[in-house]
Tab-separated table of C-alpha atoms in Angstrom:
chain	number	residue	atom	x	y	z
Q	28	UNK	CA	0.000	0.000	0.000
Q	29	UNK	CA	1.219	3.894	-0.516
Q	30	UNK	CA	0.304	6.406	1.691
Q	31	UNK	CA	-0.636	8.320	-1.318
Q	32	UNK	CA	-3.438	6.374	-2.396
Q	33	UNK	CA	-5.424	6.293	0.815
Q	34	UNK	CA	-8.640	7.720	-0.053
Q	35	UNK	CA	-9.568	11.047	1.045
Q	36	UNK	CA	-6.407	11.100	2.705
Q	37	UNK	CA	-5.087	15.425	2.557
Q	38	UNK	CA	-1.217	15.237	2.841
Q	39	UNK	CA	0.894	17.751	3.805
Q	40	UNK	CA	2.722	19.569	0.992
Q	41	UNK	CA	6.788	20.830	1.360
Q	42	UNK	CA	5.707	23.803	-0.093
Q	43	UNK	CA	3.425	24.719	2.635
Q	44	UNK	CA	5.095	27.259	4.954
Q	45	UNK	CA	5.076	24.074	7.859
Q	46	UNK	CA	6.960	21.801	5.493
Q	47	UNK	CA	9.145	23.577	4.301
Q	48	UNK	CA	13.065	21.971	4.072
Q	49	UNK	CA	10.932	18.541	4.845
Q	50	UNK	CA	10.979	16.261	1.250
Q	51	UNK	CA	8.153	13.749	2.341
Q	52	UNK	CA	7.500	12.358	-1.301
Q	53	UNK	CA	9.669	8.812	-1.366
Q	54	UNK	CA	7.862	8.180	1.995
Q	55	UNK	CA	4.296	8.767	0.593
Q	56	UNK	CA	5.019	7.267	-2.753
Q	57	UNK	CA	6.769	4.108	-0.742
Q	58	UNK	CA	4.473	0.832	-1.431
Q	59	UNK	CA	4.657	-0.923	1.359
Q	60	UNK	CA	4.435	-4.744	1.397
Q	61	UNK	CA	1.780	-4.843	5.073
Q	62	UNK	CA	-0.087	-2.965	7.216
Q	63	UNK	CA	-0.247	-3.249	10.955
Q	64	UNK	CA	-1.975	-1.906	14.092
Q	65	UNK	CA	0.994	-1.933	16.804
Q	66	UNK	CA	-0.669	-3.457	19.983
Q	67	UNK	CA	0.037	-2.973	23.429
Q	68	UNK	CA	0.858	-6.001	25.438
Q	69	UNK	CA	-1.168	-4.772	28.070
Q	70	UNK	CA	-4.267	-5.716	29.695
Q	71	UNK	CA	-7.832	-4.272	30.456
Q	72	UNK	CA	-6.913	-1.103	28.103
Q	73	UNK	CA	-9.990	0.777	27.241
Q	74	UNK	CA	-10.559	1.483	23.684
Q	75	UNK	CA	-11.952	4.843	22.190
Q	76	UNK	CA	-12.575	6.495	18.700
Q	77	UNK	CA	-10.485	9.111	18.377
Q	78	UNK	CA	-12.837	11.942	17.956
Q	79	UNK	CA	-10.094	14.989	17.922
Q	80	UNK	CA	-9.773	17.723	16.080
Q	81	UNK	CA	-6.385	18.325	15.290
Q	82	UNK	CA	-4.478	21.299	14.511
Q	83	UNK	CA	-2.308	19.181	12.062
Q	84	UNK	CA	-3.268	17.213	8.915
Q	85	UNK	CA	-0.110	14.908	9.952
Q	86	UNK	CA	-2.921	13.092	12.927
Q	87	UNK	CA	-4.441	11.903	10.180
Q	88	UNK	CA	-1.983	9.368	8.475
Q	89	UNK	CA	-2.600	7.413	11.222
Q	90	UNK	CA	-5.974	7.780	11.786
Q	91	UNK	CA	-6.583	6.764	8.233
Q	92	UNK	CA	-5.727	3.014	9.030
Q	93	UNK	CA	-7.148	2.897	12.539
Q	94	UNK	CA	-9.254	6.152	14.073
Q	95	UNK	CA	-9.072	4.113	17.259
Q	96	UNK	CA	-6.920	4.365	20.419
Q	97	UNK	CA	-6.055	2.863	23.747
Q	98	UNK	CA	-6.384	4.786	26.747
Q	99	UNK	CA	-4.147	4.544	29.871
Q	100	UNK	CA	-6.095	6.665	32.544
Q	101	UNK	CA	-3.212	7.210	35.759
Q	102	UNK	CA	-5.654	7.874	38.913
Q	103	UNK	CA	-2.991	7.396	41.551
Q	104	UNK	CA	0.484	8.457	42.403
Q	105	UNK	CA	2.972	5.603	41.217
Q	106	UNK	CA	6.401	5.008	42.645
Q	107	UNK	CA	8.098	4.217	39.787
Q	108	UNK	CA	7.861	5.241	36.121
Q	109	UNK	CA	5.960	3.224	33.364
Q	110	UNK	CA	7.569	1.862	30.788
Q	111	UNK	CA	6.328	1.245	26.822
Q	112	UNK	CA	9.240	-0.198	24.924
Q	113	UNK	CA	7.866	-0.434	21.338
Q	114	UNK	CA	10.252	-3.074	18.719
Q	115	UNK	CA	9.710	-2.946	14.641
Q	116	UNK	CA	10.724	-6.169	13.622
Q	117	UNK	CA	9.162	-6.665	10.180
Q	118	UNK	CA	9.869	-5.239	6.866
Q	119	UNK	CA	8.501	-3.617	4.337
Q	120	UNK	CA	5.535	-2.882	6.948
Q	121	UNK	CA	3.643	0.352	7.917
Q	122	UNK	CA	2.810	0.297	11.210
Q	123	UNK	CA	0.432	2.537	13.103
Q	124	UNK	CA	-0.291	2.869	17.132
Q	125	UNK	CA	-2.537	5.784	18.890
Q	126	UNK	CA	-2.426	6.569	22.569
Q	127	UNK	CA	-4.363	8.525	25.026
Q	128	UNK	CA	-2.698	9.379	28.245
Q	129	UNK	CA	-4.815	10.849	31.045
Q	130	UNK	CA	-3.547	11.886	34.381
Q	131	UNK	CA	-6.147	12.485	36.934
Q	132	UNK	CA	-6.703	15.700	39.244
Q	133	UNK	CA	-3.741	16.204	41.744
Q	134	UNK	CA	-1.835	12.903	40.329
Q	135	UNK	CA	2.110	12.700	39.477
Q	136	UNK	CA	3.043	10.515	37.194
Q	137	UNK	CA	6.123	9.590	34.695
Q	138	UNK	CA	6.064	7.409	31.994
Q	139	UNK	CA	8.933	6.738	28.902
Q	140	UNK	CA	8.418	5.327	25.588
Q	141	UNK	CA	11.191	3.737	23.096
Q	142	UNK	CA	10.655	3.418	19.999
Q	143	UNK	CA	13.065	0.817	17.714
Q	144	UNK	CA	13.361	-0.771	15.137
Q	145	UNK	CA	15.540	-3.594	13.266
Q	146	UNK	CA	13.704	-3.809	10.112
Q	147	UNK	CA	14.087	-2.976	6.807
Q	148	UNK	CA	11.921	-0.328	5.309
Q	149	UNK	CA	9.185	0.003	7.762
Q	150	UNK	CA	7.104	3.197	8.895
Q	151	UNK	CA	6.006	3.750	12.411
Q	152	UNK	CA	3.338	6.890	12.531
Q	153	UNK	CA	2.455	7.396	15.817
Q	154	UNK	CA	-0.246	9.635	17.727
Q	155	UNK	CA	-0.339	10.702	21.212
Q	156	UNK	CA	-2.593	12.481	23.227
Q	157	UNK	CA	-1.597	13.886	27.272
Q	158	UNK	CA	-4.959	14.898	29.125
Q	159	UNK	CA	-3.902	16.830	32.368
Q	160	UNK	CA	-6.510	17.352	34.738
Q	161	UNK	CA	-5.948	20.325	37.641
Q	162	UNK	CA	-2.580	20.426	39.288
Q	163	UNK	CA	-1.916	16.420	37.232
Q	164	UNK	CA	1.690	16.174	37.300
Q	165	UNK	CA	3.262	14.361	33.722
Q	166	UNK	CA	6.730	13.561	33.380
Q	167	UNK	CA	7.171	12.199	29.757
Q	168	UNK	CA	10.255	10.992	28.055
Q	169	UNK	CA	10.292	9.370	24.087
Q	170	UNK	CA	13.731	7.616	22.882
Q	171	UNK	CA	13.570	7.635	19.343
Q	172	UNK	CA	16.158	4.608	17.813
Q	173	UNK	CA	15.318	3.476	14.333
Q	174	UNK	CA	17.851	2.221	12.268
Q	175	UNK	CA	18.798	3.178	8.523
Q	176	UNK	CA	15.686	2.906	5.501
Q	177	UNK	CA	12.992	2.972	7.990
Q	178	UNK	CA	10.819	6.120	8.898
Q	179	UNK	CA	9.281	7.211	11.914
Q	180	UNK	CA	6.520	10.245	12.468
Q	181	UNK	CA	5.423	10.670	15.851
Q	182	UNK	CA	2.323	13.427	16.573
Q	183	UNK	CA	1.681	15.089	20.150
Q	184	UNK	CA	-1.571	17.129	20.981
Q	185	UNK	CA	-1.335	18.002	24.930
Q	186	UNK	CA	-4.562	18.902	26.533
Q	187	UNK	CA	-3.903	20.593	30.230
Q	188	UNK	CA	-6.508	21.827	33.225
Q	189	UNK	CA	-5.538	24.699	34.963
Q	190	UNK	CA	-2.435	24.628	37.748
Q	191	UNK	CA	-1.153	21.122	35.688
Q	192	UNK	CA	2.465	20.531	34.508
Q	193	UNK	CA	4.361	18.653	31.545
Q	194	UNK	CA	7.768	17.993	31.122
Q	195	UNK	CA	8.254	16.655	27.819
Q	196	UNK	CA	11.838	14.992	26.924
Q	197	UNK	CA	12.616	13.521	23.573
Q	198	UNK	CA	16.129	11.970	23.072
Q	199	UNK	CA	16.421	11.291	18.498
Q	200	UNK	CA	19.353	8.664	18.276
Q	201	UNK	CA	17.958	6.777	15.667
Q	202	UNK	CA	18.870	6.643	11.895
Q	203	UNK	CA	16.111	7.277	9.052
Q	204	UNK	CA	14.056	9.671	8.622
Q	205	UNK	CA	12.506	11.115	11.519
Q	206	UNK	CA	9.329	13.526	12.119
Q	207	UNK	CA	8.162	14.971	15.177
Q	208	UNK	CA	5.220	17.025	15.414
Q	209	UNK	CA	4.401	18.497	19.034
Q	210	UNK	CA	0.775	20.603	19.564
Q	211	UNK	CA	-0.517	22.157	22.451
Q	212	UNK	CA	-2.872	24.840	22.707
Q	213	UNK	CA	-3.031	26.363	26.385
Q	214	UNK	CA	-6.418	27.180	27.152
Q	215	UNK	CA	-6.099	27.180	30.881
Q	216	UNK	CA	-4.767	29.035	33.843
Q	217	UNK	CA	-1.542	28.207	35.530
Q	218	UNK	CA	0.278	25.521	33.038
Q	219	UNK	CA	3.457	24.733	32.480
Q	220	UNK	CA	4.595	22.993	29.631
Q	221	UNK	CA	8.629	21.955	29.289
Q	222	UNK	CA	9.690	20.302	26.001
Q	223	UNK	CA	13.214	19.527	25.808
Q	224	UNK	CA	15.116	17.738	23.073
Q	225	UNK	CA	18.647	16.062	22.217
Q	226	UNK	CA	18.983	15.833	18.416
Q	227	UNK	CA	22.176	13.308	17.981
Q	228	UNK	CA	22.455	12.534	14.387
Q	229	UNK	CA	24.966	10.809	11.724
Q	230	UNK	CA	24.956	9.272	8.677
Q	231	UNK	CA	22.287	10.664	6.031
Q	232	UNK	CA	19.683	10.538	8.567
Q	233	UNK	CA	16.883	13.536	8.583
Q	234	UNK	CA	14.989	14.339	11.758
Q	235	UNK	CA	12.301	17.210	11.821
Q	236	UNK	CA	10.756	18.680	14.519
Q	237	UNK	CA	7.868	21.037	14.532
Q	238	UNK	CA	6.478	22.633	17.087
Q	239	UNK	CA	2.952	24.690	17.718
Q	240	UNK	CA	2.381	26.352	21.337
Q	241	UNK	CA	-0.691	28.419	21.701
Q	242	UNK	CA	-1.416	30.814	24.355
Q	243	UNK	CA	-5.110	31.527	25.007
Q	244	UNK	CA	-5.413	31.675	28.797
Q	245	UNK	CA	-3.367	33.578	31.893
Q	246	UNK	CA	-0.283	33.127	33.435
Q	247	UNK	CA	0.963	30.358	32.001
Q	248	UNK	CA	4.126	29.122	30.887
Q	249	UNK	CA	6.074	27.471	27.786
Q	250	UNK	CA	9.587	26.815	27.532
Q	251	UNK	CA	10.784	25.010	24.679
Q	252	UNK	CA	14.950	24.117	24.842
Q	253	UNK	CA	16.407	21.742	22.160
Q	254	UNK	CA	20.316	20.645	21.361
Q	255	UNK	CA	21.523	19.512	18.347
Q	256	UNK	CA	24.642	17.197	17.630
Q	257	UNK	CA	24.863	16.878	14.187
Q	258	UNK	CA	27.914	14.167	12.463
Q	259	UNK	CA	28.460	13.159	8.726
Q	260	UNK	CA	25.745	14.483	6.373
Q	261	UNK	CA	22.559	14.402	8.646
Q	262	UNK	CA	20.010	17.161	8.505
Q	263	UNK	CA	18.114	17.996	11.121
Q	264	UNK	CA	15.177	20.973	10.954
Q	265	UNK	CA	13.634	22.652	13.799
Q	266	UNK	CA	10.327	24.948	13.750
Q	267	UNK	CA	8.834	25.999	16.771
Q	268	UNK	CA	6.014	28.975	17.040
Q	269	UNK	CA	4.851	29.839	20.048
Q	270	UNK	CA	1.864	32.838	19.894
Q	271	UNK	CA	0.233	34.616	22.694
Q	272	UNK	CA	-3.256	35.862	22.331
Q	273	UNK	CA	-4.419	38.795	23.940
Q	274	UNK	CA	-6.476	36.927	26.734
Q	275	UNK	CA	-3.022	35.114	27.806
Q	276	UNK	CA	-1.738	38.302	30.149
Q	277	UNK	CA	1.250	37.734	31.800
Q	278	UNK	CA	2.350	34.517	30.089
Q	279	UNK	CA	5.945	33.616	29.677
Q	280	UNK	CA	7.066	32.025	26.447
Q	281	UNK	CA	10.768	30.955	25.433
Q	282	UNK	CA	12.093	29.073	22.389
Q	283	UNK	CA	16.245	28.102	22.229
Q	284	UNK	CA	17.795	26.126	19.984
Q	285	UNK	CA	22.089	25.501	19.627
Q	286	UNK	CA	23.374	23.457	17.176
Q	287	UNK	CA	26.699	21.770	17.315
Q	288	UNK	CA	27.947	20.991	13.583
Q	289	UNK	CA	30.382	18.057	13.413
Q	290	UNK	CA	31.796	17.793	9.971
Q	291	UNK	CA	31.698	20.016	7.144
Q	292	UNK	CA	28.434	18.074	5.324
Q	293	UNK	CA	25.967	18.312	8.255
Q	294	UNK	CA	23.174	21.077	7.930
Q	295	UNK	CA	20.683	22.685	10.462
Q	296	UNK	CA	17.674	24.974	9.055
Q	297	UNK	CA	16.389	26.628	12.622
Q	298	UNK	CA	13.353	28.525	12.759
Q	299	UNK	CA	12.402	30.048	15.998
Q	300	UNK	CA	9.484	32.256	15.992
Q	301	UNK	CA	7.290	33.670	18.477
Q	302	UNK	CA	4.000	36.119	17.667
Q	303	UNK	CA	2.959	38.179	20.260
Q	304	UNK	CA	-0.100	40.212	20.634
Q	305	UNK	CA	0.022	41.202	24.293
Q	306	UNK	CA	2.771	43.476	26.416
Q	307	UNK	CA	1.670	42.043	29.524
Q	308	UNK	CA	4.325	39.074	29.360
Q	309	UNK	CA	8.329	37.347	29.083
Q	310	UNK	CA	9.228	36.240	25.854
Q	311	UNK	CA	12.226	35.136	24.081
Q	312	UNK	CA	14.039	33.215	21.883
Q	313	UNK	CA	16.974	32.278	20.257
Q	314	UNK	CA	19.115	30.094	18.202
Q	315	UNK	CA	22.705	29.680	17.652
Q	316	UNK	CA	25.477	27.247	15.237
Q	317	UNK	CA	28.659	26.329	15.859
Q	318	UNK	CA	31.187	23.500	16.325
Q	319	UNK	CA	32.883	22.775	19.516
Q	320	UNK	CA	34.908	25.543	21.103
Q	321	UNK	CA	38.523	25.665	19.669
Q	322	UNK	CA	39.677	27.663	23.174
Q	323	UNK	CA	38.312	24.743	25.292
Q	324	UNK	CA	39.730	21.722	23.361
Q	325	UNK	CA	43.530	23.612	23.737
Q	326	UNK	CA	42.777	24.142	27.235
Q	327	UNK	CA	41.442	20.633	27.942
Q	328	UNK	CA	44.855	19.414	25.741
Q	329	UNK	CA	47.319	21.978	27.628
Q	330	UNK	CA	46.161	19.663	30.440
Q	331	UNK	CA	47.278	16.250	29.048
Q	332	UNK	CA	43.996	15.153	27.928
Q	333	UNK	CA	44.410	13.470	24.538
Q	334	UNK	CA	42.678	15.223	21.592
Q	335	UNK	CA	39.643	13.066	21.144
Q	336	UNK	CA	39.389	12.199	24.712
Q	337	UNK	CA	38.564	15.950	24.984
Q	338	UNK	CA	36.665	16.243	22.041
Q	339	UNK	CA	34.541	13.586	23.566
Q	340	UNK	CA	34.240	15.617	27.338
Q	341	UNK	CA	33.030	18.730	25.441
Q	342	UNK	CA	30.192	16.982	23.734
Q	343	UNK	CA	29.074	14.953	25.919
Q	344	UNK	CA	29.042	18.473	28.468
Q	345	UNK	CA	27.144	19.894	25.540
Q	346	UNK	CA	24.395	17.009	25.495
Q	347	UNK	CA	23.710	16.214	29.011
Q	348	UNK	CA	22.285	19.338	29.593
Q	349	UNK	CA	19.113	17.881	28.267
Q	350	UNK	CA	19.232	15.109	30.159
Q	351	UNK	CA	19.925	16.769	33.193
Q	352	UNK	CA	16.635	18.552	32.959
Q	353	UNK	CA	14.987	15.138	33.842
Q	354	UNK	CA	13.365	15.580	37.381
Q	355	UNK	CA	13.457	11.475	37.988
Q	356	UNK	CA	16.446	9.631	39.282
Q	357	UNK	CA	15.553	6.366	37.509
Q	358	UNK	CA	14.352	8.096	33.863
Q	359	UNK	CA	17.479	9.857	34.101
Q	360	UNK	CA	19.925	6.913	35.197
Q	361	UNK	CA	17.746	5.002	32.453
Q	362	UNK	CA	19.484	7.852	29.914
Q	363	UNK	CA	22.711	7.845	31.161
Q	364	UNK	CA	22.812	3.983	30.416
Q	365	UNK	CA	20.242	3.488	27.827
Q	366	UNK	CA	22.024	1.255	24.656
Q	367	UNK	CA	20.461	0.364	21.617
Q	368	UNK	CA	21.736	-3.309	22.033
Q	369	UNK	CA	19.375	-4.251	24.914
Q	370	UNK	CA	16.481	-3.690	22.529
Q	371	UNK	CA	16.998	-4.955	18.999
């Protein structure tokens, strides 16, 4: 089957302002050989149409196969995070999985999802939707780890009550081609929304990111931080806007983005952009290129630290800022040891 020929299926279009720098043809053109619902191997999951209006055309790839979704409803404060570990086998397969998360009035919770693959020419679309009720607590992290040929588009629509929090992590290791596409219009009082991302790329791999944060109620906040470590000839394209409405007085919205280029082939196209139609608010953003810090190698060298050794220390410094935005002990310590190997 091609994505193409689904039947009153509206694609997205690289010429459309959103798309733009993002070549989605091969994937849409791609016949693939089977297609597959990815189930849960969990029990007593409730089972919903998904009934959402979304705010991006990309919701619909998946719900083209399978408008359904599972629900996982968290109505109590859990000691330890829940884990999904998702694991493309197949080939030639396109494989679609929908998700509701729902976090109940006054409830913490932290959940992480991996997503990876050892196939050969697969696609894994993927929708997600985080219901907050008042003062819910979310902690989220996604590790994204596909390997070469295969593709991987993952949507987010976040839904929060007033006084609720989200801290959003995504850590893009994989290989592919890669498509993240992150919604959330504020519409109540209080919120706080954190998305965070480590872009670590090589090869010829591609990995978008877009990002749409809309402010409609009070004194709320939105903070958007992502790294980039870009090797070899991988692209990587980031587009976040963030606007504030004039009934979302005294809002604070920030967008940052620094890119770390590691050979002469590797491109970035950053697009920060925030509209603002209030004065009654913080707001900034920024985005910066580079490679590593000439000064800080010769100083790290002048010390008897081999080249690459500290070549290595000033990346890895550069990275783990992400990770060290993780509030959990055991999501974090999961980072620091996470490896591909214990999954494929």
């Amino acid at each position: 089957m091609k994505i193409n020929d689904i039947k009153g299926l509206i694609l997205p279009n690289k010429k459309d302002e959103e798309f733009l720098k993002i070549n989605l043809d091969a994937l849409f053109s791609y016949d693939f050989k089977e297609q597959q619902t990815y189930e849960f191997d969990i029990m007593g999951l409730e089972t919903i149409e998904d009934k959402n209006t979304y705010d991006s055309i990309l919701f619909d790839i998946t719900r083209s196969i399978d408008n359904t979704q599972k629900v996982i409803t968290i109505n109590k404060n859990i000691a330890e995070p829940i884990f999904l570990i998702h694991k493309i086998k197949e080939d030639e397969t396109f494989f679609t999985n929908s998700l509701k998360i729902k976090v109940a009035k006054g409830i913490k919770a932290q959940l992480v999802e991996v997503f990876v693959t050892n196939s050969k020419n697969s696609l894994y679309s993927v929708n997600r939707n985080f219901e907050l009720d008042e003062n819910a607590n979310l902690e989220y992290v996604k590790v994204q780890d596909i390997n070469e040929s295969n593709s991987f588009i993952f949507n987010s629509n976040i839904e929060q009550k007033n006084s609720s929090n989200i801290d959003f992590t995504n850590f893009e290791y994989g290989n592919g081609f890669i498509l993240n596409n992150f919604i959330n219009n504020i519409n109540s009082e209080k919120i706080t929304y954190n998305l965070n991302g480590l872009v670590k790329l090589k090869d010829d791999t591609t990995c978008s990111n877009l990002i749409k944060t809309v402010h409609n109620a009070q004194s709320s906040i939105s903070d958007i931080n992502y790294k980039h470590s870009l090797k070899d000839s991988s692209k990587a394209v980031f587009k976040a806007k963030s606007l504030v409405n004039e009934t979302a007085l005294f809002t604070k919205a920030f967008q940052n983005t620094n890119t770390i280029l590691l050979s002469d082939d590797a491109v970035i196209f950053a697009q920060p952009h925030l509209e603002i139609n209030i004065d009654e608010l913080e707001a900034s953003h920024g985005a910066t290129t580079g490679t590593l810090d000439k000064e800080q190698l010769l100083y790290l060298e002048s010390r008897g630290i081999p080249k690459e050794l500290a070549y290595d220390i000033l990346l890895k410094a550069f990275e783990e800022k992400i990770a060290n935005n993780i509030k959990d002990e055991i999501i974090k310590e999961f980072i620091e040891i996470y490896e591909r190997s214990k999954y494929v």
